[in-house]
PDB file of C-alpha atoms and ligand atoms in Angstrom:
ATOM      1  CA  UNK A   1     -18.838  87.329  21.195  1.00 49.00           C
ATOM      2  CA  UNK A   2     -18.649  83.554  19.960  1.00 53.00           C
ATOM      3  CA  UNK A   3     -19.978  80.781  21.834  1.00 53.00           C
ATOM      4  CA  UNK A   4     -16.103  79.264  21.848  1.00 52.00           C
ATOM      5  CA  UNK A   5     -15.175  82.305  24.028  1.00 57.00           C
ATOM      6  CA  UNK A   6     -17.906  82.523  26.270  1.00 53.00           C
ATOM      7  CA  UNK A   7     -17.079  78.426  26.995  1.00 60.00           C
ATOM      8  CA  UNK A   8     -13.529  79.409  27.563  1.00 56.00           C
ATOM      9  CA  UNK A   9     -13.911  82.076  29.579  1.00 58.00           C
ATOM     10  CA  UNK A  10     -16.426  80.017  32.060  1.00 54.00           C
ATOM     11  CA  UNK A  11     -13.865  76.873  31.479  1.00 46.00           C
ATOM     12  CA  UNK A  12     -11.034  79.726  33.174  1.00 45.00           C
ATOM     13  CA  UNK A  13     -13.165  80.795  35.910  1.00 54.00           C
ATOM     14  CA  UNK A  14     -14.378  77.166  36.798  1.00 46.00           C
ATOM     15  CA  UNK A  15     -10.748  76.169  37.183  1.00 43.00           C
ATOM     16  CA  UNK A  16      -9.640  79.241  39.350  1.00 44.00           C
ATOM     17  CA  UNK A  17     -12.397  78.972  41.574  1.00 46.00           C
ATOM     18  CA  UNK A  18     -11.766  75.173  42.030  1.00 46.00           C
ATOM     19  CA  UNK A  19      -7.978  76.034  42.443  1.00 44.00           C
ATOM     20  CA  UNK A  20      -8.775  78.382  44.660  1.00 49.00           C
ATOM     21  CA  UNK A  21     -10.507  76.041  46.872  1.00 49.00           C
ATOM     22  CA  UNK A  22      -7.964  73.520  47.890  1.00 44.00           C
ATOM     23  CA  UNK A  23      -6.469  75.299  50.749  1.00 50.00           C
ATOM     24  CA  UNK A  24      -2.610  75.595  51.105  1.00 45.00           C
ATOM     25  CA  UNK A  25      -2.208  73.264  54.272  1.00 49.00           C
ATOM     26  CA  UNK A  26      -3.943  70.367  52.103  1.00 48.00           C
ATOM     27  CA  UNK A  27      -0.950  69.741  50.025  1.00 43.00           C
ATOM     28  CA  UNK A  28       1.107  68.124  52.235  1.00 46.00           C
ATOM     29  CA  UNK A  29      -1.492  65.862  53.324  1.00 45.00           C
ATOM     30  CA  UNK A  30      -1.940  64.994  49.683  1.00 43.00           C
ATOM     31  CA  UNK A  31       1.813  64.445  49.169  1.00 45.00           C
ATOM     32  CA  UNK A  32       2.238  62.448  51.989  1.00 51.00           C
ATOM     33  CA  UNK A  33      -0.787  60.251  50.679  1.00 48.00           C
ATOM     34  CA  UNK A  34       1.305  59.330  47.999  1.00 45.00           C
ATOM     35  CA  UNK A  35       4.250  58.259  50.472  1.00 60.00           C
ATOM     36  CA  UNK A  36       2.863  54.751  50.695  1.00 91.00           C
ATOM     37  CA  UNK A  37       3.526  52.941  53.816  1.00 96.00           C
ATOM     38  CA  UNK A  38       3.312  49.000  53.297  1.00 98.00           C
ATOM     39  CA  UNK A  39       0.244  47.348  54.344  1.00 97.00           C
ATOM     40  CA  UNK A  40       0.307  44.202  56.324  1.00 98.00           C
ATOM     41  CA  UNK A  41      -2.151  43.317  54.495  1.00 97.00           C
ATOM     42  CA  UNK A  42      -0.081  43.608  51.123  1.00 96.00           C
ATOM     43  CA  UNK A  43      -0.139  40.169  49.362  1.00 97.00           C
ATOM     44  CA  UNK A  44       4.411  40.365  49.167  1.00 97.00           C
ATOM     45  CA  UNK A  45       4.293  41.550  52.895  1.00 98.00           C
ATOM     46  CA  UNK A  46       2.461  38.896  54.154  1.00 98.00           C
ATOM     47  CA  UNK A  47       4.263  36.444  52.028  1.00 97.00           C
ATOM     48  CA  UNK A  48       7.342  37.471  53.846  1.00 98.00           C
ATOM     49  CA  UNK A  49       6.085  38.087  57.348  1.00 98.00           C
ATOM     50  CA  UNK A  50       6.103  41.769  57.199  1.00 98.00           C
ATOM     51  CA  UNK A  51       5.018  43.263  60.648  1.00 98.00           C
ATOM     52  CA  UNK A  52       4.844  46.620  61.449  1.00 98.00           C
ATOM     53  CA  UNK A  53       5.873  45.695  65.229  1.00 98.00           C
ATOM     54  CA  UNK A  54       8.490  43.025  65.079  1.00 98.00           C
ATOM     55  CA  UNK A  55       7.927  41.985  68.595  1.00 98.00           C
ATOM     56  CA  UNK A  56       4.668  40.572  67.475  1.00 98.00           C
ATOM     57  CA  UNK A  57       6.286  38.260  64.494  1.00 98.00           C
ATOM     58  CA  UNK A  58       5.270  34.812  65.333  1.00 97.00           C
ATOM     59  CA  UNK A  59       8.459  33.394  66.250  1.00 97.00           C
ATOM     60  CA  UNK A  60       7.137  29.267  65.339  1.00 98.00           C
ATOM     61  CA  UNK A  61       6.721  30.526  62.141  1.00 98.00           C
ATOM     62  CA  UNK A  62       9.242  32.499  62.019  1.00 98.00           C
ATOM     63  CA  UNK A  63      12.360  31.149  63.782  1.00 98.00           C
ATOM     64  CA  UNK A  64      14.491  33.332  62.299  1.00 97.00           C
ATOM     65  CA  UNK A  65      13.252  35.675  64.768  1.00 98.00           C
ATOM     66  CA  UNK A  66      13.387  33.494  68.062  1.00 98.00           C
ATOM     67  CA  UNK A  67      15.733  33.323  70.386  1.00 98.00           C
ATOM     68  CA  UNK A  68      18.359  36.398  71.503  1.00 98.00           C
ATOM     69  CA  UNK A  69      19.541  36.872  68.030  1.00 97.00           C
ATOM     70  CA  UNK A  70      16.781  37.264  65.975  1.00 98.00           C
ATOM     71  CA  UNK A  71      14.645  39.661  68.855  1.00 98.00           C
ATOM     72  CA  UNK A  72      17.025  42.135  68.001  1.00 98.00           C
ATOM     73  CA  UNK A  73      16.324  42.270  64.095  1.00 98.00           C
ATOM     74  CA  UNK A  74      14.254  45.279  62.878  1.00 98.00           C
ATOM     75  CA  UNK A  75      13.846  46.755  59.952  1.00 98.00           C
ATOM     76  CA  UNK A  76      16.479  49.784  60.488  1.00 96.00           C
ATOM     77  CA  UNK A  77      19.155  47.362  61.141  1.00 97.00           C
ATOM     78  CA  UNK A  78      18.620  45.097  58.354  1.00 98.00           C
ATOM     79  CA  UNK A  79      20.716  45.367  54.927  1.00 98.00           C
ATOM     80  CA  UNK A  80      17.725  46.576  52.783  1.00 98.00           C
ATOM     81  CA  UNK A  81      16.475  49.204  54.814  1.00 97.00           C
ATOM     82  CA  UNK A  82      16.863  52.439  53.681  1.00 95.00           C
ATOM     83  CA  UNK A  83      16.125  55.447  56.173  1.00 91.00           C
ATOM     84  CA  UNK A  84      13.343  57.829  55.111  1.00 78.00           C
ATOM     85  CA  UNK A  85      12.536  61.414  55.298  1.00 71.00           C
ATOM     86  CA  UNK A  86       9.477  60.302  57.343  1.00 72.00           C
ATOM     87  CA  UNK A  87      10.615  59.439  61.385  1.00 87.00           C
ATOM     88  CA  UNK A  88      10.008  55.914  61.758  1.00 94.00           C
ATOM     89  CA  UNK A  89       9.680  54.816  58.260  1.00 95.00           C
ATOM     90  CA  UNK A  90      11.739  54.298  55.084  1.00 96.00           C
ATOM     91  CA  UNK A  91      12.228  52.313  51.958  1.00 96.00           C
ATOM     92  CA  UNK A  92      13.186  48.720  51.704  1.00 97.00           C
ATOM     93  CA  UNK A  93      14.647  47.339  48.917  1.00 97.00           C
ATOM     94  CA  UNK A  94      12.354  44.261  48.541  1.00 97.00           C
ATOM     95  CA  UNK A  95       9.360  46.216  48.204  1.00 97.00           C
ATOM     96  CA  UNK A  96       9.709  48.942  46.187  1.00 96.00           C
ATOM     97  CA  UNK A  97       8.150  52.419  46.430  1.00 94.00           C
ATOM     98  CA  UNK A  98       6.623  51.644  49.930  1.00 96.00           C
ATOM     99  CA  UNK A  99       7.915  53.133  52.978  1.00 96.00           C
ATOM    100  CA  UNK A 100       8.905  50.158  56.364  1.00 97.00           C
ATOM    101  CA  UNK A 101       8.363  50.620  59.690  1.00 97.00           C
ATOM    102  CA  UNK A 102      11.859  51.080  61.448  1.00 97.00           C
ATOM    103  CA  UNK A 103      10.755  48.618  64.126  1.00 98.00           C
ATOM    104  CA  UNK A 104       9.142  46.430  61.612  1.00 98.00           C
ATOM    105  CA  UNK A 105      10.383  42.553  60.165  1.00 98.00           C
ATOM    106  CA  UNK A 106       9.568  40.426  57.647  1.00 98.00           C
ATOM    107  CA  UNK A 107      11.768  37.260  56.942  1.00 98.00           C
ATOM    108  CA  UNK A 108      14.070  38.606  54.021  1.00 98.00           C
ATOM    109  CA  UNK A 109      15.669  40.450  56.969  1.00 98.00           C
ATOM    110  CA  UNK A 110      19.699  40.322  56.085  1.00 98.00           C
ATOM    111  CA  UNK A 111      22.499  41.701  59.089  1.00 97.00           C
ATOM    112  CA  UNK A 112      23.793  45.251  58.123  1.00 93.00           C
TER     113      UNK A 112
HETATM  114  S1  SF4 B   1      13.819  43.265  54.040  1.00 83.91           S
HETATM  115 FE1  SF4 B   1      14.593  44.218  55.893  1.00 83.91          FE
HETATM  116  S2  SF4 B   1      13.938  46.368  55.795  1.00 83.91           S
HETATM  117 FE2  SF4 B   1      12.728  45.215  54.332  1.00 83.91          FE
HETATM  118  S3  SF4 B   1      10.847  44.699  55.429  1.00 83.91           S
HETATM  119 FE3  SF4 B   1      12.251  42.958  55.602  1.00 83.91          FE
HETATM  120  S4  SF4 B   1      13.344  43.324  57.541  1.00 83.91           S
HETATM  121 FE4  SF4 B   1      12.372  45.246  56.953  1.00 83.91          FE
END
């Protein structure tokens, strides 16, 4: 037998073994890894405001926000929400690929 096929065959088992590893219930938490929830942290988000909890936006900075009117803006009832498979969280169209919380804000917030 060649040394080609003896690498190959160990190359196989390595990779069954190791795919035989990752238990079932681990792939949703890996998928939902990848649903990327914006960080407050995220250099566009904080340019715009972004909260997760709108009631703590900083209405001096943000008058948009103050008053009667703008307490009742959130993320799900602004224009550029878009509702996600996830409760509480979906896309926006200002930040692309990253999921919103519903009760979030950020100052691009537009009336639906
Ligand atoms: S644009 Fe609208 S949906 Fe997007 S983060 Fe701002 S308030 Fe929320």
């Amino acid at each position: 037998m060649s040394n080609t096929k003896i690498a190959r065959r160990g190359f196989l088992r390595t990779t069954l073994v190791a795919g035989a590893a990752i238990p079932l219930g681990a792939i949703p938490i890996i998928l939902k890894a990848d649903n990327h929830r914006l960080s407050e942290d995220d250099a566009a988000a904080k340019g715009l405001g972004y909260l997760h909890d709108a009631t703590k936006v900083d209405t001096t900075k943000y008058p948009r926000r103050a008053g009667e009117a703008g307490s009742k803006q959130f993320c799900d009832n602004c224009q550029l929400y878009q509702a996600g498979s996830e409760d509480g969280w979906g896309g926006c169209a200002i930040f692309p690929g990253k999921q919103v919380n519903a009760k979030g804000w950020c100052n691009a917030w537009v009336s639906a």
